[in-house]
mmCIF file of C-alpha atoms in Angstrom:
data_model
loop_
_atom_site.group_PDB
_atom_site.id
_atom_site.type_symbol
_atom_site.label_atom_id
_atom_site.label_comp_id
_atom_site.label_asym_id
_atom_site.label_seq_id
_atom_site.Cartn_x
_atom_site.Cartn_y
_atom_site.Cartn_z
ATOM 1 C CA MET A 1 0.000 0.000 0.000
ATOM 2 C CA SER A 2 1.384 3.401 -0.963
ATOM 3 C CA PRO A 3 1.251 6.316 1.490
ATOM 4 C CA ILE A 4 -1.466 7.994 -0.640
ATOM 5 C CA GLU A 5 -3.540 4.789 -0.631
ATOM 6 C CA LEU A 6 -3.153 4.660 3.152
ATOM 7 C CA LEU A 7 -4.342 8.278 3.376
ATOM 8 C CA GLU A 8 -7.359 7.540 1.151
ATOM 9 C CA ASP A 9 -8.254 4.560 3.334
ATOM 10 C CA VAL A 10 -8.100 6.679 6.493
ATOM 11 C CA LYS A 11 -10.113 9.503 4.909
ATOM 12 C CA SER A 12 -12.924 7.025 4.237
ATOM 13 C CA ARG A 13 -13.293 6.537 8.015
ATOM 14 C CA PHE A 14 -14.653 10.079 8.421
ATOM 15 C CA THR A 15 -18.231 11.104 7.838
ATOM 16 C CA PRO A 16 -18.149 14.025 7.336
ATOM 17 C CA LEU A 17 -14.554 14.971 6.529
ATOM 18 C CA LEU A 18 -14.370 18.746 6.876
ATOM 19 C CA HIS A 19 -10.574 18.886 7.244
ATOM 20 C CA ARG A 20 -9.966 17.770 3.654
ATOM 21 C CA GLU A 21 -7.425 20.134 2.090
ATOM 22 C CA ALA A 22 -4.975 17.865 0.236
ATOM 23 C CA GLU A 23 -1.803 19.647 1.357
ATOM 24 C CA LYS A 24 -2.880 19.594 5.025
ATOM 25 C CA LEU A 25 -3.797 15.909 4.861
ATOM 26 C CA GLU A 26 -0.490 15.041 3.177
ATOM 27 C CA ALA A 27 1.337 16.982 5.899
ATOM 28 C CA LEU A 28 -0.470 14.876 8.526
ATOM 29 C CA LEU A 29 0.420 11.722 6.563
ATOM 30 C CA LEU A 30 4.103 12.692 6.642
ATOM 31 C CA GLN A 31 3.784 13.499 10.355
ATOM 32 C CA ALA A 32 2.384 10.004 10.981
ATOM 33 C CA LEU A 33 5.202 8.330 9.023
ATOM 34 C CA ARG A 34 7.845 10.425 10.833
ATOM 35 C CA ALA A 35 6.292 9.640 14.205
ATOM 36 C CA TYR A 36 6.516 5.900 13.515
ATOM 37 C CA GLN A 37 10.064 6.269 12.215
ATOM 38 C CA ASP A 38 11.159 8.270 15.278
ATOM 39 C CA ARG A 39 9.313 6.256 17.919
ATOM 40 C CA ALA A 40 9.569 2.706 16.605
ATOM 41 C CA GLY A 41 11.788 2.577 13.547
ATOM 42 C CA TYR A 42 11.533 -0.032 10.862
ATOM 43 C CA ILE A 43 14.358 -2.429 10.045
ATOM 44 C CA GLN A 44 14.912 -3.496 6.446
ATOM 45 C CA LYS A 45 17.402 -6.101 5.250
ATOM 46 C CA ILE A 46 19.277 -6.771 2.062
ATOM 47 C CA ARG A 47 21.040 -10.003 1.212
ATOM 48 C CA VAL A 48 24.480 -10.001 -0.390
ATOM 49 C CA THR A 49 25.290 -13.301 -2.094
ATOM 50 C CA ASP A 50 28.193 -12.377 -4.364
ATOM 51 C CA ASN A 51 30.799 -11.333 -1.734
ATOM 52 C CA ALA A 52 30.578 -7.734 -2.968
ATOM 53 C CA THR A 53 32.585 -5.302 -0.860
ATOM 54 C CA ASN A 54 30.604 -2.216 -1.946
ATOM 55 C CA VAL A 55 26.830 -2.475 -1.850
ATOM 56 C CA PRO A 56 24.725 0.454 -3.119
ATOM 57 C CA LYS A 57 22.517 1.917 -0.392
ATOM 58 C CA PRO A 58 18.808 1.231 -0.931
ATOM 59 C CA ASN A 59 16.542 4.205 -1.718
ATOM 60 C CA ASP A 60 14.888 3.989 1.713
ATOM 61 C CA PHE A 61 18.187 3.864 3.646
ATOM 62 C CA LEU A 62 18.341 5.979 6.805
ATOM 63 C CA ALA A 63 21.004 4.414 9.035
ATOM 64 C CA LEU A 64 23.171 1.316 8.994
ATOM 65 C CA ILE A 65 22.635 -1.195 11.789
ATOM 66 C CA GLY A 66 25.167 -3.821 10.785
ATOM 67 C CA ALA A 67 25.846 -6.968 8.816
ATOM 68 C CA SER A 68 26.065 -10.648 9.665
ATOM 69 C CA ASP A 69 26.842 -13.791 7.757
ATOM 70 C CA LYS A 70 24.885 -17.037 7.390
ATOM 71 C CA GLN A 71 25.997 -18.164 10.864
ATOM 72 C CA GLY A 72 25.094 -14.862 12.543
ATOM 73 C CA ASP A 73 28.720 -13.771 12.825
ATOM 74 C CA MET A 74 29.441 -10.073 12.502
ATOM 75 C CA VAL A 75 30.734 -8.778 9.177
ATOM 76 C CA TYR A 76 32.428 -5.403 9.465
ATOM 77 C CA SER A 77 30.271 -2.834 7.659
ATOM 78 C CA ASP A 78 30.412 0.915 7.262
ATOM 79 C CA ASP A 79 28.361 3.606 5.553
ATOM 80 C CA PHE A 80 30.398 5.452 2.931
ATOM 81 C CA GLY A 81 28.271 7.961 1.051
ATOM 82 C CA THR A 82 26.368 6.080 -1.621
ATOM 83 C CA ASP A 83 27.674 2.616 -0.674
ATOM 84 C CA ILE A 84 27.776 0.265 2.275
ATOM 85 C CA THR A 85 31.265 -1.209 2.528
ATOM 86 C CA LEU A 86 31.683 -4.785 3.758
ATOM 87 C CA GLU A 87 34.915 -6.394 4.945
ATOM 88 C CA TYR A 88 34.908 -10.187 5.003
ATOM 89 C CA SER A 89 37.023 -12.328 7.301
ATOM 90 C CA TRP A 90 38.477 -15.710 6.437
ATOM 91 C CA ASN A 91 35.540 -17.524 8.031
ATOM 92 C CA THR A 92 32.645 -15.442 6.659
ATOM 93 C CA LYS A 93 29.879 -17.701 5.374
ATOM 94 C CA SER A 94 27.771 -16.375 2.519
ATOM 95 C CA PRO A 95 25.138 -14.951 2.225
ATOM 96 C CA VAL A 96 25.624 -11.773 4.237
ATOM 97 C CA THR A 97 22.587 -9.898 5.549
ATOM 98 C CA VAL A 98 22.870 -6.126 5.870
ATOM 99 C CA SER A 99 20.350 -4.543 8.251
ATOM 100 C CA TYR A 100 19.410 -0.880 8.185
ATOM 101 C CA ILE A 101 16.781 1.507 9.500
ATOM 102 C CA ALA A 102 14.357 2.486 6.726
ATOM 103 C CA ASN A 103 13.560 6.121 6.023
ATOM 104 C CA LEU A 104 9.752 6.126 6.158
ATOM 105 C CA ALA A 105 9.428 9.907 6.115
ATOM 106 C CA ASP A 106 10.875 10.209 2.617
ATOM 107 C CA LEU A 107 8.761 7.542 0.954
ATOM 108 C CA ASP A 108 7.383 8.656 -2.389
ATOM 109 C CA LEU A 109 3.720 9.307 -1.581
ATOM 110 C CA LYS A 110 2.430 7.698 -4.788
ATOM 111 C CA THR A 111 4.880 4.882 -5.494
ATOM 112 C CA GLY A 112 6.483 4.148 -2.114
ATOM 113 C CA ILE A 113 5.353 1.129 -0.132
ATOM 114 C CA VAL A 114 4.388 1.385 3.518
ATOM 115 C CA PRO A 115 5.573 -1.872 5.126
ATOM 116 C CA PRO A 116 2.480 -4.064 5.643
ATOM 117 C CA GLU A 117 3.374 -4.734 9.302
ATOM 118 C CA ILE A 118 3.008 -1.073 10.231
ATOM 119 C CA VAL A 119 0.001 -0.060 8.103
ATOM 120 C CA GLY A 120 -2.468 -0.567 10.960
ATOM 121 C CA VAL A 121 -0.556 1.485 13.526
ATOM 122 C CA VAL A 122 0.278 4.292 11.090
ATOM 123 C CA SER A 123 -3.352 4.342 9.858
ATOM 124 C CA ASN A 124 -4.712 4.603 13.382
ATOM 125 C CA TYR A 125 -2.253 7.373 14.231
ATOM 126 C CA LEU A 126 -3.094 9.257 11.038
ATOM 127 C CA GLU A 127 -6.773 8.902 11.890
ATOM 128 C CA ALA A 128 -6.090 10.443 15.309
ATOM 129 C CA LEU A 129 -4.142 13.307 13.710
ATOM 130 C CA ILE A 130 -6.963 14.044 11.248
ATOM 131 C CA ALA A 131 -9.649 13.695 13.920
ATOM 132 C CA ILE A 132 -8.292 16.592 16.001
ATOM 133 C CA PRO A 133 -8.827 19.368 13.405
ATOM 134 C CA ASN A 134 -11.799 17.598 11.800
ATOM 135 C CA TYR A 135 -13.814 17.373 15.026
ATOM 136 C CA ASP A 136 -12.804 20.918 15.901
ATOM 137 C CA ARG A 137 -14.416 22.089 12.661
ATOM 138 C CA ILE A 138 -17.486 19.919 13.214
ATOM 139 C CA ARG A 139 -17.828 21.327 16.743
ATOM 140 C CA ARG A 140 -17.569 24.929 15.473
ATOM 141 C CA VAL A 141 -20.141 24.337 12.724
ATOM 142 C CA SER A 142 -22.489 22.676 15.218
ATOM 143 C CA ILE A 143 -22.184 25.510 17.716
ATOM 144 C CA ALA A 144 -22.598 28.149 14.990
ATOM 145 C CA GLY A 145 -25.724 26.347 13.796
ATOM 146 C CA LYS A 146 -26.987 26.028 17.373
ATOM 147 C CA VAL A 147 -26.866 22.217 17.157
ATOM 148 C CA ASP A 148 -26.039 20.075 20.192
ATOM 149 C CA ALA A 149 -22.266 19.423 20.138
ATOM 150 C CA SER A 150 -22.151 17.290 23.295
ATOM 151 C CA THR A 151 -21.700 14.032 21.352
ATOM 152 C CA ILE A 152 -18.649 15.307 19.452
ATOM 153 C CA PRO A 153 -15.366 14.079 20.992
ATOM 154 C CA ASP A 154 -13.563 16.897 22.814
ATOM 155 C CA GLU A 155 -9.976 17.984 22.213
ATOM 156 C CA ASN A 156 -8.681 16.312 25.403
ATOM 157 C CA THR A 157 -10.123 12.932 24.412
ATOM 158 C CA LEU A 158 -8.668 13.205 20.907
ATOM 159 C CA ASN A 159 -5.244 14.261 22.194
ATOM 160 C CA GLN A 160 -5.251 11.382 24.687
ATOM 161 C CA ARG A 161 -5.953 8.945 21.825
ATOM 162 C CA LYS A 162 -2.982 10.421 19.947
ATOM 163 C CA LEU A 163 -0.724 10.036 23.029
ATOM 164 C CA ASP A 164 -1.881 6.433 23.545
ATOM 165 C CA LEU A 165 -0.977 5.618 19.948
ATOM 166 C CA GLU A 166 2.441 7.258 20.383
ATOM 167 C CA LEU A 167 3.052 5.008 23.406
ATOM 168 C CA ASP A 168 1.983 2.010 21.319
ATOM 169 C CA MET A 169 4.490 2.997 18.630
ATOM 170 C CA SER A 170 7.248 3.360 21.210
ATOM 171 C CA ALA A 171 6.413 -0.091 22.574
ATOM 172 C CA ARG A 172 6.945 -1.494 19.060
ATOM 173 C CA ARG A 173 10.492 -0.121 18.923
ATOM 174 C CA ALA A 174 12.598 -2.048 16.445
ATOM 175 C CA ILE A 175 14.860 -4.482 18.226
ATOM 176 C CA LEU A 176 18.332 -4.436 16.797
ATOM 177 C CA PRO A 177 19.503 -7.889 15.742
ATOM 178 C CA GLY A 178 22.382 -9.415 17.634
ATOM 179 C CA VAL A 179 25.510 -10.706 15.971
ATOM 180 C CA THR A 180 28.350 -12.863 17.187
ATOM 181 C CA ILE A 181 31.801 -11.353 17.062
ATOM 182 C CA TYR A 182 33.558 -14.705 17.385
ATOM 183 C CA GLY A 183 31.838 -17.319 15.310
ATOM 184 C CA ALA A 184 32.325 -21.024 14.886
ATOM 185 C CA GLY A 185 35.754 -20.503 13.336
ATOM 186 C CA GLY A 186 36.922 -17.723 15.702
ATOM 187 C CA ASN A 187 38.797 -17.920 18.980
#
């Protein structure tokens, strides 16, 4: 699912949607993706099977975590500009897995892919972000039209929902994979 498809799905949850200016909704979408990235992070992996020493960084690369071989032994890795450099030892067993933190905030809104595992959390958070200004507008229209606004969620309730979702994201924090420095062939 692309970020725009995720936004369209969340927009369909609102009846009515008064806070519907495209640029404002896209800004909230980016805020939701950044919040997940900052609070939880998302680990991506690439597999290197050809013993390459310079691996081009993926488009969604944010930060290098590390690399390990087939046995889970550490492979020295470093981030050098456009490439990830790998240094193999005599006992490195192919394939090598390079782990990195994905940059969710810079996903292309139309063609990028939101990882399926996080769609639900990001959608719920985006819904909470949209609900705050949307219900504010609904409340103002109701009051201006002298309609009972007591059933409309108040700002405190909506902000608490947002905070609860932020705690949920933090609880999902990406766990960095462990590697062994001395493997089966090491001392």
